Short mmCIF file of C-alpha atoms and ligand atoms in Angstrom, two decimals:
data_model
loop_
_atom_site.label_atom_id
_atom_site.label_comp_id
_atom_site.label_asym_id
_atom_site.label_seq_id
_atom_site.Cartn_x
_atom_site.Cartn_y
_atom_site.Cartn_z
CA UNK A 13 121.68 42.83 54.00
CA UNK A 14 121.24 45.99 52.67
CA UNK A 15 124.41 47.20 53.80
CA UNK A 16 125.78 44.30 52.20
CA UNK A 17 124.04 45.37 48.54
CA UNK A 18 125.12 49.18 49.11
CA UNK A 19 129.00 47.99 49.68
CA UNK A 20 128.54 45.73 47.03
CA UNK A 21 127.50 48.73 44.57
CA UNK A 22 129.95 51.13 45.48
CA UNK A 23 132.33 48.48 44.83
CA UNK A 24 131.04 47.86 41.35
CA UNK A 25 131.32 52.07 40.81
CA UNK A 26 134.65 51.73 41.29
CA UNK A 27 135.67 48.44 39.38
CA UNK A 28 137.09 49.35 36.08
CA UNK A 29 139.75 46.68 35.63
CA UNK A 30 140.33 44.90 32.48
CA UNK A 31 138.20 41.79 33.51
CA UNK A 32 135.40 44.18 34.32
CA UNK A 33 135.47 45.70 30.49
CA UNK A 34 135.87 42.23 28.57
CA UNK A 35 133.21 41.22 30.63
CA UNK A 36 131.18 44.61 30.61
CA UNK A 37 131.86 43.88 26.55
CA UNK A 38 129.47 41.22 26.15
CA UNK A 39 127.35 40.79 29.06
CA UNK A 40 124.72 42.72 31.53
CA UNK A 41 124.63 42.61 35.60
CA UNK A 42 121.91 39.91 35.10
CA UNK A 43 121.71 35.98 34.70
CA UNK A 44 120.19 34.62 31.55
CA UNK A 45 118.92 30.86 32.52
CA UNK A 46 118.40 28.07 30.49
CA UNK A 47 116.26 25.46 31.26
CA UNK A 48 116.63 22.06 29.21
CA UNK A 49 114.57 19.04 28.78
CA UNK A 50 117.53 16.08 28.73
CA UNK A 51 116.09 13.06 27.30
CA UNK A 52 117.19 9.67 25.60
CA UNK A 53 118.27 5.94 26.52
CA UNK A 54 121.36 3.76 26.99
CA UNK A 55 122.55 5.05 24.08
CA UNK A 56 120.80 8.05 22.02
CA UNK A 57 120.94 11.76 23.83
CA UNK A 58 118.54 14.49 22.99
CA UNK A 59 118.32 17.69 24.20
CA UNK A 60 115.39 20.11 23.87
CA UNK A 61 114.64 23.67 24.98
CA UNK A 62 112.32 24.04 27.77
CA UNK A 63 112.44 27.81 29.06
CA UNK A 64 114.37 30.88 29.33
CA UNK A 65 114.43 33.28 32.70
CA UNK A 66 116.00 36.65 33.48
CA UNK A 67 117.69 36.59 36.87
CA UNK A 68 117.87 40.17 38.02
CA UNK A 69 122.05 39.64 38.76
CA UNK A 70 124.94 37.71 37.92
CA UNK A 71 126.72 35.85 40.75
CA UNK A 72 128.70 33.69 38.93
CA UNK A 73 132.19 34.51 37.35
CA UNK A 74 133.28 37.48 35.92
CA UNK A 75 137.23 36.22 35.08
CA UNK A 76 138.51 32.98 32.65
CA UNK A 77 134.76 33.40 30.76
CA UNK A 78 135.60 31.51 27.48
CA UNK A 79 137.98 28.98 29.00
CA UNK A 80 137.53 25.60 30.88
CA UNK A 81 139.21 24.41 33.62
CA UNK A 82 137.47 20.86 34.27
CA UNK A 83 136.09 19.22 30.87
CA UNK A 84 132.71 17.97 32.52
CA UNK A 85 130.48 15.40 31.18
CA UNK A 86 129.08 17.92 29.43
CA UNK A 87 129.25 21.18 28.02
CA UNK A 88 127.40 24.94 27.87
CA UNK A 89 129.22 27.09 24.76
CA UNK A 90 128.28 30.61 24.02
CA UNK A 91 129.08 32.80 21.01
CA UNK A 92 128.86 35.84 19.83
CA UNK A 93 126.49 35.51 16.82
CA UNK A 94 127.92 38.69 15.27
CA UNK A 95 131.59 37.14 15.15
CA UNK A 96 131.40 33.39 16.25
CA UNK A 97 133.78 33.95 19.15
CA UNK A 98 133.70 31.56 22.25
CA UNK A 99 132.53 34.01 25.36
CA UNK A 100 131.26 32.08 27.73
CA UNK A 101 132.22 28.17 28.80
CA UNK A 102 130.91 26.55 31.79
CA UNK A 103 131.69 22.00 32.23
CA UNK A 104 128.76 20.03 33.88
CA UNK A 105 127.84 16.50 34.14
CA UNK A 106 124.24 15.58 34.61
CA UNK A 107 122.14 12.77 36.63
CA UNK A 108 120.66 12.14 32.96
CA UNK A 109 124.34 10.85 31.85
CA UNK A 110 124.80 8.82 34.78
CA UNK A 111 121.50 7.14 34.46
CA UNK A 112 122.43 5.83 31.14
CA UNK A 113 124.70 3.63 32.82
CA UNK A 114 121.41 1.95 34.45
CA UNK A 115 120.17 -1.30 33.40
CA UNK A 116 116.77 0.39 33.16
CA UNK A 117 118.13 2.69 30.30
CA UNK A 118 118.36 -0.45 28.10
CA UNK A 119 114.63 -0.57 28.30
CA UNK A 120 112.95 2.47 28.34
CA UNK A 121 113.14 6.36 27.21
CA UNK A 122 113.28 8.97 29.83
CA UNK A 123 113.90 12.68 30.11
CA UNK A 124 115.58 14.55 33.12
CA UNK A 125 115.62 18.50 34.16
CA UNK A 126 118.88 20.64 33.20
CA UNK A 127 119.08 24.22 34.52
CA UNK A 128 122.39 26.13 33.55
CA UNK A 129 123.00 29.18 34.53
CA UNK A 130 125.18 32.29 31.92
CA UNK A 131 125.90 35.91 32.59
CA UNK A 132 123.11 38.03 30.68
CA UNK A 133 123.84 38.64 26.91
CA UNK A 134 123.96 42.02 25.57
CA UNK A 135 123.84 40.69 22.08
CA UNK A 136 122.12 37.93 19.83
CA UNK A 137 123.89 34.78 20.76
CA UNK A 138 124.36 31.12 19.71
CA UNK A 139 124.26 28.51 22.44
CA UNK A 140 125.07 25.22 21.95
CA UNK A 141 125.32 21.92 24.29
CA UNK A 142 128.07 18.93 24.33
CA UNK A 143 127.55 15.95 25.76
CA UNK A 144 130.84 13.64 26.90
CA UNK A 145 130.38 10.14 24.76
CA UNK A 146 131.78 6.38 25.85
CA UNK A 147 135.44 7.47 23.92
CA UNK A 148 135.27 10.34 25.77
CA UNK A 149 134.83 12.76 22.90
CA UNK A 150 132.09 15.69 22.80
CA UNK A 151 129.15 15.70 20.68
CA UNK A 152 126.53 18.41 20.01
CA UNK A 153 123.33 17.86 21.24
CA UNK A 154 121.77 21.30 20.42
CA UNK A 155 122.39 24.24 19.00
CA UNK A 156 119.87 27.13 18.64
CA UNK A 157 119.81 30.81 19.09
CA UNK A 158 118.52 33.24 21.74
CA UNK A 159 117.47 37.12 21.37
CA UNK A 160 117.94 38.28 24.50
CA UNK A 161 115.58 41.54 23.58
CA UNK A 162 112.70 37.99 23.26
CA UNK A 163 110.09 39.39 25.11
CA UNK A 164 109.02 35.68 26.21
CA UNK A 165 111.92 35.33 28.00
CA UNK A 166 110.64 34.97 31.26
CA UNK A 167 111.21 37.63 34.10
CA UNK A 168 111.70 36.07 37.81
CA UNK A 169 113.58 36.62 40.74
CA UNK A 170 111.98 40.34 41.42
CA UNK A 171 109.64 39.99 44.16
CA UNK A 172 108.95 37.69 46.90
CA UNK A 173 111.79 36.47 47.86
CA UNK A 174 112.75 33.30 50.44
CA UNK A 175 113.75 34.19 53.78
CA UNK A 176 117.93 34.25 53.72
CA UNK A 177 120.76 35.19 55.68
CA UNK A 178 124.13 35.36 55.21
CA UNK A 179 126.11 32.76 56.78
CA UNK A 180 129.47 33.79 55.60
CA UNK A 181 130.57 36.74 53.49
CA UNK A 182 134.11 36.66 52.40
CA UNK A 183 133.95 39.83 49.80
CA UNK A 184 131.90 41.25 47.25
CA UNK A 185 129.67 39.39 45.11
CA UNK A 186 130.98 39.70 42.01
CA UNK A 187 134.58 38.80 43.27
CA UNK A 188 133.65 35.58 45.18
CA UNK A 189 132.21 32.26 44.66
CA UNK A 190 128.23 32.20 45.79
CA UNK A 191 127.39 29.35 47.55
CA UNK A 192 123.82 28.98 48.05
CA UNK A 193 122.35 26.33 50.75
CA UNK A 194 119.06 25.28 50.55
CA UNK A 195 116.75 23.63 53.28
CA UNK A 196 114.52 20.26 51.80
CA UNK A 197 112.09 18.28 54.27
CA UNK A 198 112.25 21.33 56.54
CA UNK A 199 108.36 22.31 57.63
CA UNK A 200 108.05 26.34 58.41
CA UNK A 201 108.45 25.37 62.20
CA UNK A 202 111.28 23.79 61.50
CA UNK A 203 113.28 26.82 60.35
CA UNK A 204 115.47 27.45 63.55
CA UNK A 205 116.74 23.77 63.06
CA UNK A 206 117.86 24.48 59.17
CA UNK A 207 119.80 27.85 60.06
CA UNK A 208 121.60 25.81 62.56
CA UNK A 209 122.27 22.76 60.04
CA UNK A 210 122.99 25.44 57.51
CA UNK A 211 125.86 27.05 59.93
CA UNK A 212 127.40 23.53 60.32
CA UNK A 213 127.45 22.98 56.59
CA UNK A 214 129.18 26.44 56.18
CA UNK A 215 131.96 25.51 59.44
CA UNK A 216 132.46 22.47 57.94
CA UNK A 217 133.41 23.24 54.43
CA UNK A 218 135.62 26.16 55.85
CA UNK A 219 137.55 23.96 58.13
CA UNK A 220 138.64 22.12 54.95
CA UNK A 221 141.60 23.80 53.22
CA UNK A 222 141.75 24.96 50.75
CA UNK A 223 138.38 26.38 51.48
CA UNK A 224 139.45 27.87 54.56
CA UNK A 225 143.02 29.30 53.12
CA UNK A 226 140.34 31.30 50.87
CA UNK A 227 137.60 32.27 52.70
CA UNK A 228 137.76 35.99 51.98
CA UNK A 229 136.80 34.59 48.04
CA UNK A 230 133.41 32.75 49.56
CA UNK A 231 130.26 33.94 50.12
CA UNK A 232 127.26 31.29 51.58
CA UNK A 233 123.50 31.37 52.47
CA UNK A 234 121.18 30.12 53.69
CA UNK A 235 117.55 30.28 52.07
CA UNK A 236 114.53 28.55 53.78
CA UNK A 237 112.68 26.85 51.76
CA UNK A 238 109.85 25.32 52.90
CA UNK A 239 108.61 21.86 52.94
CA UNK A 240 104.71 20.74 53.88
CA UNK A 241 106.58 17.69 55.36
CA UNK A 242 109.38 16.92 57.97
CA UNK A 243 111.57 14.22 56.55
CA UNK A 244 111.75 13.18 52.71
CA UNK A 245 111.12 10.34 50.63
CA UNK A 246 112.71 6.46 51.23
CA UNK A 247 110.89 4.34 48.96
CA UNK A 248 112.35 1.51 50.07
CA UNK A 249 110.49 1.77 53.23
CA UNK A 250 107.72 3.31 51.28
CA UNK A 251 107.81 6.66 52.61
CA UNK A 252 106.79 9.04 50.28
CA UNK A 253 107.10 13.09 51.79
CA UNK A 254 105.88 16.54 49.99
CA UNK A 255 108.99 18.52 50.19
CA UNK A 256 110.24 21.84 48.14
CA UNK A 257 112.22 19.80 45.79
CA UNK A 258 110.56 15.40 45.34
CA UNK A 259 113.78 14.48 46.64
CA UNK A 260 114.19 10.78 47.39
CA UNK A 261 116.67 8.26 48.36
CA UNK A 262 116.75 4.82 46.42
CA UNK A 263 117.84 6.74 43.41
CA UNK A 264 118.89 4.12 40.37
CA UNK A 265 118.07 1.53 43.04
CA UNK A 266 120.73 2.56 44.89
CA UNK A 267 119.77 2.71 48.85
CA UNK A 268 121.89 5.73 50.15
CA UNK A 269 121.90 7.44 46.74
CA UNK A 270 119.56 10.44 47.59
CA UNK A 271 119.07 12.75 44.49
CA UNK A 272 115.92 15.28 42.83
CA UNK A 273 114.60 15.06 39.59
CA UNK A 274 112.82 18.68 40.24
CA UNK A 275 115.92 20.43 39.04
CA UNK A 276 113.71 23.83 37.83
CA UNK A 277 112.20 23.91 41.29
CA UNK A 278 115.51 24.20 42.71
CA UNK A 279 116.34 27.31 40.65
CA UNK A 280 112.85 28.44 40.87
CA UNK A 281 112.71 28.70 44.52
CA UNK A 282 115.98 30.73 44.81
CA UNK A 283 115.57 32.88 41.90
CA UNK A 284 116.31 37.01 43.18
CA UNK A 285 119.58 35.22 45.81
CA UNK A 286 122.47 35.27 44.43
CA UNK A 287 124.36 32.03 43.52
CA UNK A 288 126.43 29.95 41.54
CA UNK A 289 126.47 26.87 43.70
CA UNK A 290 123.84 24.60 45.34
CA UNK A 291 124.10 22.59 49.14
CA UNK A 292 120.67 21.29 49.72
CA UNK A 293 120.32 19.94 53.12
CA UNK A 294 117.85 17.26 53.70
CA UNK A 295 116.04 16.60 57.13
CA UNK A 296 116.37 13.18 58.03
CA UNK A 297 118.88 10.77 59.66
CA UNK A 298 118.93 8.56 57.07
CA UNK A 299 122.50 8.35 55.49
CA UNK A 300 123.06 9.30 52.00
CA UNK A 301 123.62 11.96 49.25
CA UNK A 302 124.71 12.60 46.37
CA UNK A 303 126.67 15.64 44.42
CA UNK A 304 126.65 16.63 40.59
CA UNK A 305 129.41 18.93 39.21
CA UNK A 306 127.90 22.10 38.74
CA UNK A 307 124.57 21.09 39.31
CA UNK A 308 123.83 20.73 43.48
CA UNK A 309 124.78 18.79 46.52
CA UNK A 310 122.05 17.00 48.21
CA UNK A 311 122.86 15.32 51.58
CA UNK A 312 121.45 14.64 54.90
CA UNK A 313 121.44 16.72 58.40
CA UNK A 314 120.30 14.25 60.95
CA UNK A 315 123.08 11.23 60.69
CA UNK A 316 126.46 11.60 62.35
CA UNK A 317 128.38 11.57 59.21
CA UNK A 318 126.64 15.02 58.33
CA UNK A 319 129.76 16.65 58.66
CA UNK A 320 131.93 15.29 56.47
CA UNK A 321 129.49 13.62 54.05
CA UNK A 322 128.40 17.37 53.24
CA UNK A 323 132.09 18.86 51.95
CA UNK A 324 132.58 15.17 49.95
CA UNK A 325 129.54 15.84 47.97
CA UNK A 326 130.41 19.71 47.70
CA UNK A 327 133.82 18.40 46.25
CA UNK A 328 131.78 16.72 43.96
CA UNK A 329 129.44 19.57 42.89
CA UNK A 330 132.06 22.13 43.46
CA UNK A 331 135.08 21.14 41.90
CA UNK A 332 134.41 18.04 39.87
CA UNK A 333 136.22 15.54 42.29
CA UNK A 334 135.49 11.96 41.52
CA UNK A 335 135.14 9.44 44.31
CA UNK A 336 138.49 7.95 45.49
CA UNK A 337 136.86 5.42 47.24
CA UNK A 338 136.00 1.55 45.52
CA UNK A 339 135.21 -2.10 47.25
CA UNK A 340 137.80 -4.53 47.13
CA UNK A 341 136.89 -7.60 44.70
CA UNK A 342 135.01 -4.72 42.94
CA UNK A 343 137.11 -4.10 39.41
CA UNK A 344 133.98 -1.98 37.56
CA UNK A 345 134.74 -0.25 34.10
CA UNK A 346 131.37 0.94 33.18
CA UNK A 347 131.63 4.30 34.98
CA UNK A 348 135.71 5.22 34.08
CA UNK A 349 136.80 3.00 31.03
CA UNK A 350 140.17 2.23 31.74
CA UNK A 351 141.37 2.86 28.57
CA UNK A 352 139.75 6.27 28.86
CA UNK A 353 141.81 8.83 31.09
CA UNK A 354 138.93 10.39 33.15
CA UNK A 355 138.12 14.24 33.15
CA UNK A 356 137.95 14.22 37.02
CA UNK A 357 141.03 15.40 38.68
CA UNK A 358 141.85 13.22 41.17
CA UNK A 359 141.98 9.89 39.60
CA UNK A 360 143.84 8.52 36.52
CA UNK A 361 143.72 5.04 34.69
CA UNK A 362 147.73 6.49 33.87
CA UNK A 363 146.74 6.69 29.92
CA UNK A 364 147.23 10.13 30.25
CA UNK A 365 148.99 10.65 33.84
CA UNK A 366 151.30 13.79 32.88
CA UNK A 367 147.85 15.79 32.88
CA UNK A 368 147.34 14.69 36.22
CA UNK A 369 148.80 14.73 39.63
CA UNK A 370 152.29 13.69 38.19
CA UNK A 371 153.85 16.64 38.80
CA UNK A 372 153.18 17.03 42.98
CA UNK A 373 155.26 13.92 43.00
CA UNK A 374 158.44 13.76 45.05
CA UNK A 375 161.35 12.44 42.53
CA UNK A 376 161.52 8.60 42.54
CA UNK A 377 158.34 7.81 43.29
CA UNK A 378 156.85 4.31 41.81
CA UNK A 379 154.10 4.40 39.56
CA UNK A 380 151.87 2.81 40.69
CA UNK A 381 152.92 3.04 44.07
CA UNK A 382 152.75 0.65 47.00
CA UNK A 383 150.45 1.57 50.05
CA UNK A 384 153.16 -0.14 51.81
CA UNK A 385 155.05 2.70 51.15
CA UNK A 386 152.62 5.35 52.10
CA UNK A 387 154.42 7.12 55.08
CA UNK A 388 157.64 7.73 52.36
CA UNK A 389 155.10 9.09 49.62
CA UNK A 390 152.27 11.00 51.30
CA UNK A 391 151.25 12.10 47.32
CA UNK A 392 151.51 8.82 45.08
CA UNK A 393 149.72 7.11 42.69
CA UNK A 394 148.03 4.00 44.50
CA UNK A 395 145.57 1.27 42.76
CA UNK A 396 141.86 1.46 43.84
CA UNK A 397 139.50 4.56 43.02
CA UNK A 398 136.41 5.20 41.09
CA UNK A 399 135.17 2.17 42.38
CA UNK A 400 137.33 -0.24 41.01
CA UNK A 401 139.96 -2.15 42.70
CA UNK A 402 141.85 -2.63 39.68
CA UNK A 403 143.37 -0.11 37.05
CA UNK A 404 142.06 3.10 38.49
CA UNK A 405 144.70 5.32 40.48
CA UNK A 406 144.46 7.79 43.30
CA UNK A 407 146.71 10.45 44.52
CA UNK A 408 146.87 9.21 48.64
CA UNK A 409 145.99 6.24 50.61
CA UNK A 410 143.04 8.43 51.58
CA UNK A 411 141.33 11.30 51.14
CA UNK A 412 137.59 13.38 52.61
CA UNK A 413 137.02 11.90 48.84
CA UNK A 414 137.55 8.14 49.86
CA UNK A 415 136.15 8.01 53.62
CA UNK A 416 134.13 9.71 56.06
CA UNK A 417 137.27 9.16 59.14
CA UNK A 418 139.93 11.34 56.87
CA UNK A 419 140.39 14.51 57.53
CA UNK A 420 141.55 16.62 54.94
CA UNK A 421 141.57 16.18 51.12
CA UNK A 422 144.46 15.00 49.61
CA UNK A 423 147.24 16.46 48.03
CA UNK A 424 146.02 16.38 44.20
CA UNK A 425 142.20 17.49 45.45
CA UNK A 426 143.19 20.51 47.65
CA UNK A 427 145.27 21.77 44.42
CA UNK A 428 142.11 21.15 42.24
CA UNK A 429 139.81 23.21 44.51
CA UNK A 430 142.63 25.67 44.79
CA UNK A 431 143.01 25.88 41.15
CA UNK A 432 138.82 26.45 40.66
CA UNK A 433 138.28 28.79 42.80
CA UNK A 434 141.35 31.20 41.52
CA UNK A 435 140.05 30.41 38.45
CA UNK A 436 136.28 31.87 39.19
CA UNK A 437 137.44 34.91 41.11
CA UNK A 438 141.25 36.10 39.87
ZN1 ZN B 10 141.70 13.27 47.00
#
């Protein structure tokens, strides 16, 4: 490791390029991270300040700082107080959002954790969070300032560290994408077992292209956190576990939907690694998981879907991907309005296909397209996604976004990882 640091220094000696001084312009080598109180019902948001930490280094991105690539379900803006300008954008969506869908939001307030993560400010700035409405337009939900001289801002990351190791290291820090994976319902004993689960996770997401065509722009490790118990929660079954991050399955009701509320405990326990990106790894053979763009994957170790499950949820944490996958009489609206084009890449409701996949067409391809046709148009644009059987599009007849058997990700995905992970290091 130290090795690592001391390459990683004399690299940053030595980088003077333009990205380096617009970045260098308005930011420090340290993260600045924001922790948010999200809070409402079916249909009012709030959003309230809960704390601000000083991460002793930046691993996120150092290129593309003001722009967007994917829109999110919500948004983190920065500005310069001194001029107003834009200088740092980062989408998310947020388990809060998605449990407004819930019947149980028609009947009672609740408030979920939000953690987001911004290079270090050198100067006063104004920070201000959007939240993706029904129509699909953006509305504030706070805006407030931060002094990042405040001397309550809180200090963390500088001492005690977890127990990590490198699992892959593809370049320097601040010129790759820093994938951190965590262990959850793994007791101290139970250490050997993670690293191993860990190293599969890594494999797995490499042997997946486009990961693997850019593996010199990844970095992952593994940290061991700790759990008091093997396993973690199923309260269907009423099994309740203490584990480093009150995961649980039976999320929103929903048996295989495994998720954390505990979102500052995440951060917390990792604080002084850096990252950009969280796989958390949970010990148990039940099947299920779950992935939040720009927030963490959470999936399990011990049932023989591991593999695969763990890049589909990374393609949804990672790169925004939505599900391709839906249940035949099945024609749901409530999650993509189809008079609303979606924000996710890889599936359209065609009101606004040209922004899509459109263009990776071959000439004369139907729209929609039939799956009878599927070996003459490997990239189309057939019915079924986003859980709906009706009126929801997807670029191939399957995808590692539609089923556990497939083994690549289609056409219009691999471009969208592609396109993120130029977009974070070039
Ligand atoms: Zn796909």
């Amino acid at each position: 490791m130290k090795n690592f640091l001391l390459s990683l220094s004399l690299f940053l000696l030595v980088a003077a390029n333009t990205t380096a001084q617009i970045f260098d312009e308005y930011f420090i080598d340290k993260t600045l991270r924001i922790d948010y109180i999200f809070s409402g019902d079916r249909s009012n948001q709030a959003v309230s300040l809960d704390q601000l930490n000083q991460l002793p280094q930046w691993a996120g991105r150092r290129h593309n700082l003001s722009q967007l690539l994917r829109k999110g379900n919500g948004q983190i803006k920065v500005i310069d107080k001194s001029n107003g300008n834009c200088i740092y954008m980062e989408a998310f969506s947020s388990l809060f959002q998605e449990w407004q869908t819930t019947p149980e939001a028609e009947r009672v307030n609740k408030s979920f954790e939000n953690s987001f993560l911004i290079p270090y400010p050198k100067k006063e700035i104004e920070v201000e969070i959007l939240l993706r409405e029904a129509t699909g337009n953006y509305k504030s939900a706070i805006k407030h300032t931060i002094d990042p001289n405040d001397i309550l801002i809180k200090k963390i990351g500088l001492n005690n560290l977890p127990s990590y190791t490198i699992l892959h290291q593809g370049g320097p820090i601040d010129r790759c994408v820093n994938i951190a994976i965590l262990a959850e319902g793994y007791t101290t004993s139970e250490m050997s077992k993670f690293r191993e689960h860990a190293a599969t996770a890594c494999q797995q997401i490499l042997a997946h292209n486009p990961f693997g065509k850019f593996k010199n722009k990844l970095n992952l490790f593994a940290i061991e956190t700790v759990s008091l118990s093997s396993g973690v929660s199923v309260p269907r079954e009423n099994i309740w576990k203490q584990t480093a991050f009150g995961s649980h399955f039976d999320t929103f009701y929903s048996d295989r939907y495994l998720t954390t509320t505990n979102v500052k405990d995440i951060h917390n326990s990792i604080a002084g690694i850096p990252y950009a990106h969280i796989i958390i790894l949970a010990n148990t053979d039940v099947y299920g998981g779950g992935g939040i763009f720009n927030s963490y994957t959470l999936t399990t170790t011990g049932h023989e879907a591991f593999k695969p499950v763990v890049v589909h949820e990374f393609g949804h944490s990672f790169a925004g991907l939505a599900d391709e996958y839906y249940y035949e009489n099945d024609t749901f609206s409530d999650t993509y309005p189809f008079d609303i084009e979606p924000w996710e890449p890889n599936i359209t409701t065609l009101v606004n296909f040209d922004s899509k996949w459109k263009d990776l067409l071959q000439k004369g391809t139907p729209i929609p397209t039939n799956t009878g046709d599927s070996a003459r148009y490997k990239t189309g644009v057939y019915e079924g996604a986003g859980y709906s059987s009706k009126s929801i599009y997807r670029p191939a007849v399957d995808c590692r976004m539609k089923t556990n058997t497939c083994k690549d990700f289609c056409p219009a995905c691999q471009r969208a990882i592609e396109q993120l992970i130029k977009f974070y290091t070039e």
